[in-house]
Amino acid sequence: NAGVMQNPRHLVRRRGQEARLRCSPMKGHSHVYWYRQLPEEGLKFMVYLQKENIIDESGMPKERFSAEFPKEGPSILRIQQVVRGDSAAYFCASSTRGFVTGELFFGEGSRLTVL
Amino acid sequence: KNEVEQSPQNLTAQEGEFITINCSYSVGISALHWLQQHPGGGIVSLFMLSSGKKKHGRLIATINIQEKHSSLHITASHPRDSAVYICAVGDYQLIWGAGTKLIIKP
């Protein structure tokens, strides 16, 4: 049973480009969470998704950021028109349960560098 | 005052020593997580606790809900235990502690 898979592990973008980060949850997990870790800081919640639904996006910037978790395929975190401040590690976690927190399983993270 | 406080911030010990990392929180919680982040940056969930005590190999985690305090213990520490250990509380939004950087010297 593969763990949470994130790709790419490292992504370099120039200012103004788009970044797409993918997360495949563990098999049988239907709850996906995205977190961002800025350099030298702790993780911050961004968005919680279930298949085809955004449950809570209160931690996600209103502009340029979007997330989806389609019926088929991985969850995608999309950042449009990236800026240097978007440089961070983006972690995805999945669980079998939602609101009553099930054990979280994390991916290795995707490290975005904006030049 | 931070909602989740960890101590110590940094800990260096010799191989074989018994390690304790503490976490105090000020908010009501549904669960408390202990996580490990290695220098490469990957995060591993060690424990999720809502009461009592859990043990996994050389790791033991305890929580006292009344005192709003949790501890992570490592017995017979080993250099491969060197990592940042993070306490996080709450539901999926998770309020994260600042982490404890642990270095185990051979």
Coordinates of C-alpha atoms in Angstrom, one line a residue:
Chain A
N1 CA 0.0 0.0 0.0
A2 CA 1.8 3.1 -1.2
G3 CA 1.9 6.1 1.0
V4 CA 0.8 9.6 0.1
M5 CA 2.5 10.5 -3.2
Q6 CA 3.4 14.0 -4.1
N7 CA 4.9 15.3 -7.3
P8 CA 7.0 17.0 -8.3
R9 CA 9.3 16.9 -5.3
H10 CA 11.0 20.0 -6.5
L11 CA 9.6 22.7 -8.8
V12 CA 11.3 25.9 -10.0
R13 CA 9.2 28.6 -11.6
R14 CA 9.8 32.1 -12.7
R15 CA 7.6 34.9 -11.4
G16 CA 4.3 35.0 -13.3
Q17 CA 4.3 31.3 -14.2
E18 CA 1.9 28.7 -13.0
A19 CA 2.7 25.9 -10.5
R20 CA 0.8 22.7 -10.3
L21 CA 1.4 20.3 -7.4
R22 CA -0.2 16.9 -7.4
C23 CA -1.1 14.6 -4.5
S24 CA -2.3 11.1 -4.6
P25 CA -3.7 10.0 -1.3
M26 CA -3.2 6.6 0.3
K27 CA -5.4 3.9 -1.1
G28 CA -8.8 4.1 0.5
H29 CA -8.4 7.6 1.8
S30 CA -11.0 10.1 0.6
H31 CA -9.9 13.1 2.6
V32 CA -7.0 15.3 1.4
Y33 CA -5.4 18.3 3.2
W34 CA -2.9 20.7 1.9
Y35 CA -0.5 22.6 4.1
R36 CA 2.2 25.1 3.4
Q37 CA 5.5 25.5 5.2
L38 CA 7.4 28.7 4.7
P39 CA 11.1 28.6 5.4
E40 CA 11.9 28.3 9.1
E41 CA 8.2 28.2 10.0
G42 CA 5.6 25.6 10.9
L43 CA 3.0 24.2 8.6
K44 CA -0.1 26.2 7.9
F45 CA -3.4 24.7 6.8
M46 CA -4.5 25.7 3.4
V47 CA -7.4 23.5 2.2
Y48 CA -9.4 20.4 3.0
L49 CA -11.0 18.4 0.1
Q50 CA -13.0 15.3 -0.4
K51 CA -13.6 13.8 -3.8
E52 CA -15.2 16.5 -6.0
N53 CA -15.8 18.8 -3.0
I54 CA -13.9 21.5 -1.2
I55 CA -14.8 21.2 2.4
D56 CA -12.8 24.0 3.9
E57 CA -10.5 26.5 2.0
S58 CA -10.3 29.0 4.8
G59 CA -6.5 28.8 4.9
M60 CA -5.9 29.4 1.2
P61 CA -5.2 32.8 -0.3
K62 CA -8.2 34.1 -2.1
E63 CA -6.3 35.0 -5.2
R64 CA -4.1 32.9 -7.5
F65 CA -4.5 29.7 -5.5
S66 CA -7.0 26.9 -6.2
A67 CA -7.4 23.3 -5.4
E68 CA -9.3 20.4 -6.6
F69 CA -9.8 16.7 -5.9
P70 CA -11.5 15.1 -8.9
K71 CA -13.4 11.9 -8.9
E72 CA -10.6 10.3 -10.8
G73 CA -6.9 11.2 -10.4
P74 CA -4.9 13.1 -7.8
S75 CA -5.7 16.2 -5.9
I76 CA -4.1 19.3 -7.5
L77 CA -3.0 22.5 -5.9
R78 CA -2.6 25.2 -8.5
I79 CA -0.8 28.5 -8.0
Q80 CA -1.2 31.0 -10.8
Q81 CA 1.2 33.9 -11.5
V82 CA 3.6 32.8 -8.8
V83 CA 5.5 35.3 -6.8
R84 CA 8.7 34.9 -4.7
G85 CA 6.6 34.7 -1.5
D86 CA 5.0 31.5 -2.8
S87 CA 8.4 29.8 -2.4
A88 CA 7.7 27.1 0.2
A89 CA 7.2 23.4 0.9
Y90 CA 3.7 22.3 0.2
F91 CA 2.6 19.1 2.0
C92 CA -0.4 17.0 1.3
A93 CA -1.9 14.6 3.9
S94 CA -4.7 12.1 3.6
S95 CA -6.9 10.3 6.1
T96 CA -9.8 7.9 6.1
R97 CA -11.9 10.1 8.4
G98 CA -12.6 13.8 8.3
F99 CA -13.9 16.0 10.9
V100 CA -13.2 13.7 13.8
T101 CA -9.6 13.6 12.9
G102 CA -8.4 10.3 11.5
E103 CA -4.8 9.6 11.6
L104 CA -3.0 11.8 9.1
F105 CA -0.5 10.4 6.6
F106 CA 1.8 12.9 5.0
G107 CA 3.5 13.0 1.6
E108 CA 7.2 14.0 1.2
G109 CA 6.2 17.5 0.2
S110 CA 6.7 19.5 -3.0
R111 CA 9.3 22.3 -2.7
L112 CA 8.5 25.3 -4.9
T113 CA 11.2 27.8 -5.7
V114 CA 10.1 31.0 -7.4
L115 CA 13.0 32.8 -9.1
Chain B
K1 CA 1.4 33.3 24.3
N2 CA 1.4 30.7 21.6
E3 CA -1.5 28.2 21.6
V4 CA 0.9 25.3 21.4
E5 CA 4.2 25.4 23.2
Q6 CA 7.0 22.9 23.0
S7 CA 10.0 22.4 25.1
P8 CA 12.9 22.2 24.8
Q9 CA 13.5 24.0 21.5
N10 CA 16.8 22.2 21.0
L11 CA 18.0 19.0 22.6
T12 CA 21.4 17.3 22.1
A13 CA 21.9 14.0 23.8
Q14 CA 24.2 10.9 23.6
E15 CA 23.1 7.7 22.0
G16 CA 21.2 5.5 24.4
E17 CA 19.8 8.4 26.5
F18 CA 16.1 8.6 27.4
I19 CA 14.6 11.6 25.7
T20 CA 11.5 13.6 26.7
I21 CA 9.9 16.3 24.7
N22 CA 7.0 18.3 26.1
C23 CA 4.0 20.0 24.6
S24 CA 1.5 22.3 26.4
Y25 CA -1.5 23.7 24.7
S26 CA -4.1 26.3 25.7
V27 CA -7.0 25.5 23.4
G28 CA -9.6 22.8 23.6
I29 CA -8.7 19.9 21.3
S30 CA -10.2 16.9 19.6
A31 CA -6.8 15.3 19.1
L32 CA -3.1 15.9 19.5
H33 CA -0.5 14.8 16.9
W34 CA 3.2 14.1 17.3
L35 CA 5.1 14.3 14.0
Q36 CA 8.7 13.9 12.9
Q37 CA 10.3 16.0 10.2
H38 CA 13.7 14.9 8.9
P39 CA 16.4 17.2 7.5
G40 CA 15.2 16.2 4.0
G41 CA 11.9 17.7 5.0
G42 CA 9.5 14.8 4.8
I43 CA 6.9 14.6 7.6
V44 CA 5.9 11.4 9.4
S45 CA 3.0 11.2 11.7
L46 CA 4.1 9.3 14.8
F47 CA 1.0 9.4 17.0
M48 CA -2.4 10.7 17.2
L49 CA -3.7 10.9 20.8
S50 CA -7.0 11.9 22.4
S51 CA -6.4 10.3 25.7
G52 CA -4.0 8.2 27.7
K53 CA -0.8 6.7 26.3
K54 CA 0.4 5.1 23.1
K55 CA 3.6 3.1 22.4
H56 CA 5.2 2.3 19.1
G57 CA 8.6 0.6 19.3
R58 CA 10.9 2.9 21.2
L59 CA 8.5 5.8 21.1
I60 CA 5.9 6.5 23.8
A61 CA 3.4 9.4 23.8
T62 CA 1.2 10.4 26.7
I63 CA -1.5 13.0 27.1
N64 CA -3.1 14.6 30.1
I65 CA -6.3 16.3 28.9
Q66 CA -7.0 18.0 32.2
E67 CA -3.6 19.5 32.4
K68 CA -3.4 20.2 28.6
H69 CA -0.1 18.6 28.3
S70 CA 1.5 15.8 26.3
S71 CA 5.0 14.2 26.3
L72 CA 6.9 12.3 23.7
H73 CA 9.5 9.9 25.0
I74 CA 12.2 8.1 23.1
T75 CA 13.9 5.2 24.9
A76 CA 17.4 4.0 23.9
S77 CA 17.9 6.9 21.6
H78 CA 19.8 6.4 18.4
P79 CA 21.5 8.9 15.9
R80 CA 18.8 8.1 13.4
D81 CA 16.2 9.6 15.8
S82 CA 17.8 13.0 15.0
A83 CA 15.0 15.1 13.6
V84 CA 12.6 17.9 14.4
Y85 CA 9.7 16.6 16.5
I86 CA 6.5 18.6 16.2
C87 CA 3.4 18.7 18.4
A88 CA 0.2 19.8 16.6
V89 CA -3.3 20.0 18.0
G90 CA -6.9 20.3 16.8
D91 CA -8.7 18.9 13.9
Y92 CA -7.5 19.0 10.3
Q93 CA -6.5 22.7 10.5
L94 CA -3.9 21.8 13.1
I95 CA -2.2 24.3 15.3
W96 CA 1.5 23.5 15.2
G97 CA 4.1 23.9 17.8
A98 CA 7.5 25.4 16.9
G99 CA 9.1 22.0 17.0
T100 CA 12.0 20.5 19.0
K101 CA 15.2 19.9 17.1
L102 CA 16.8 16.7 18.5
I103 CA 20.3 15.7 17.8
I104 CA 21.5 12.3 19.1
K105 CA 25.3 11.9 19.1
P106 CA 26.9 8.5 18.6

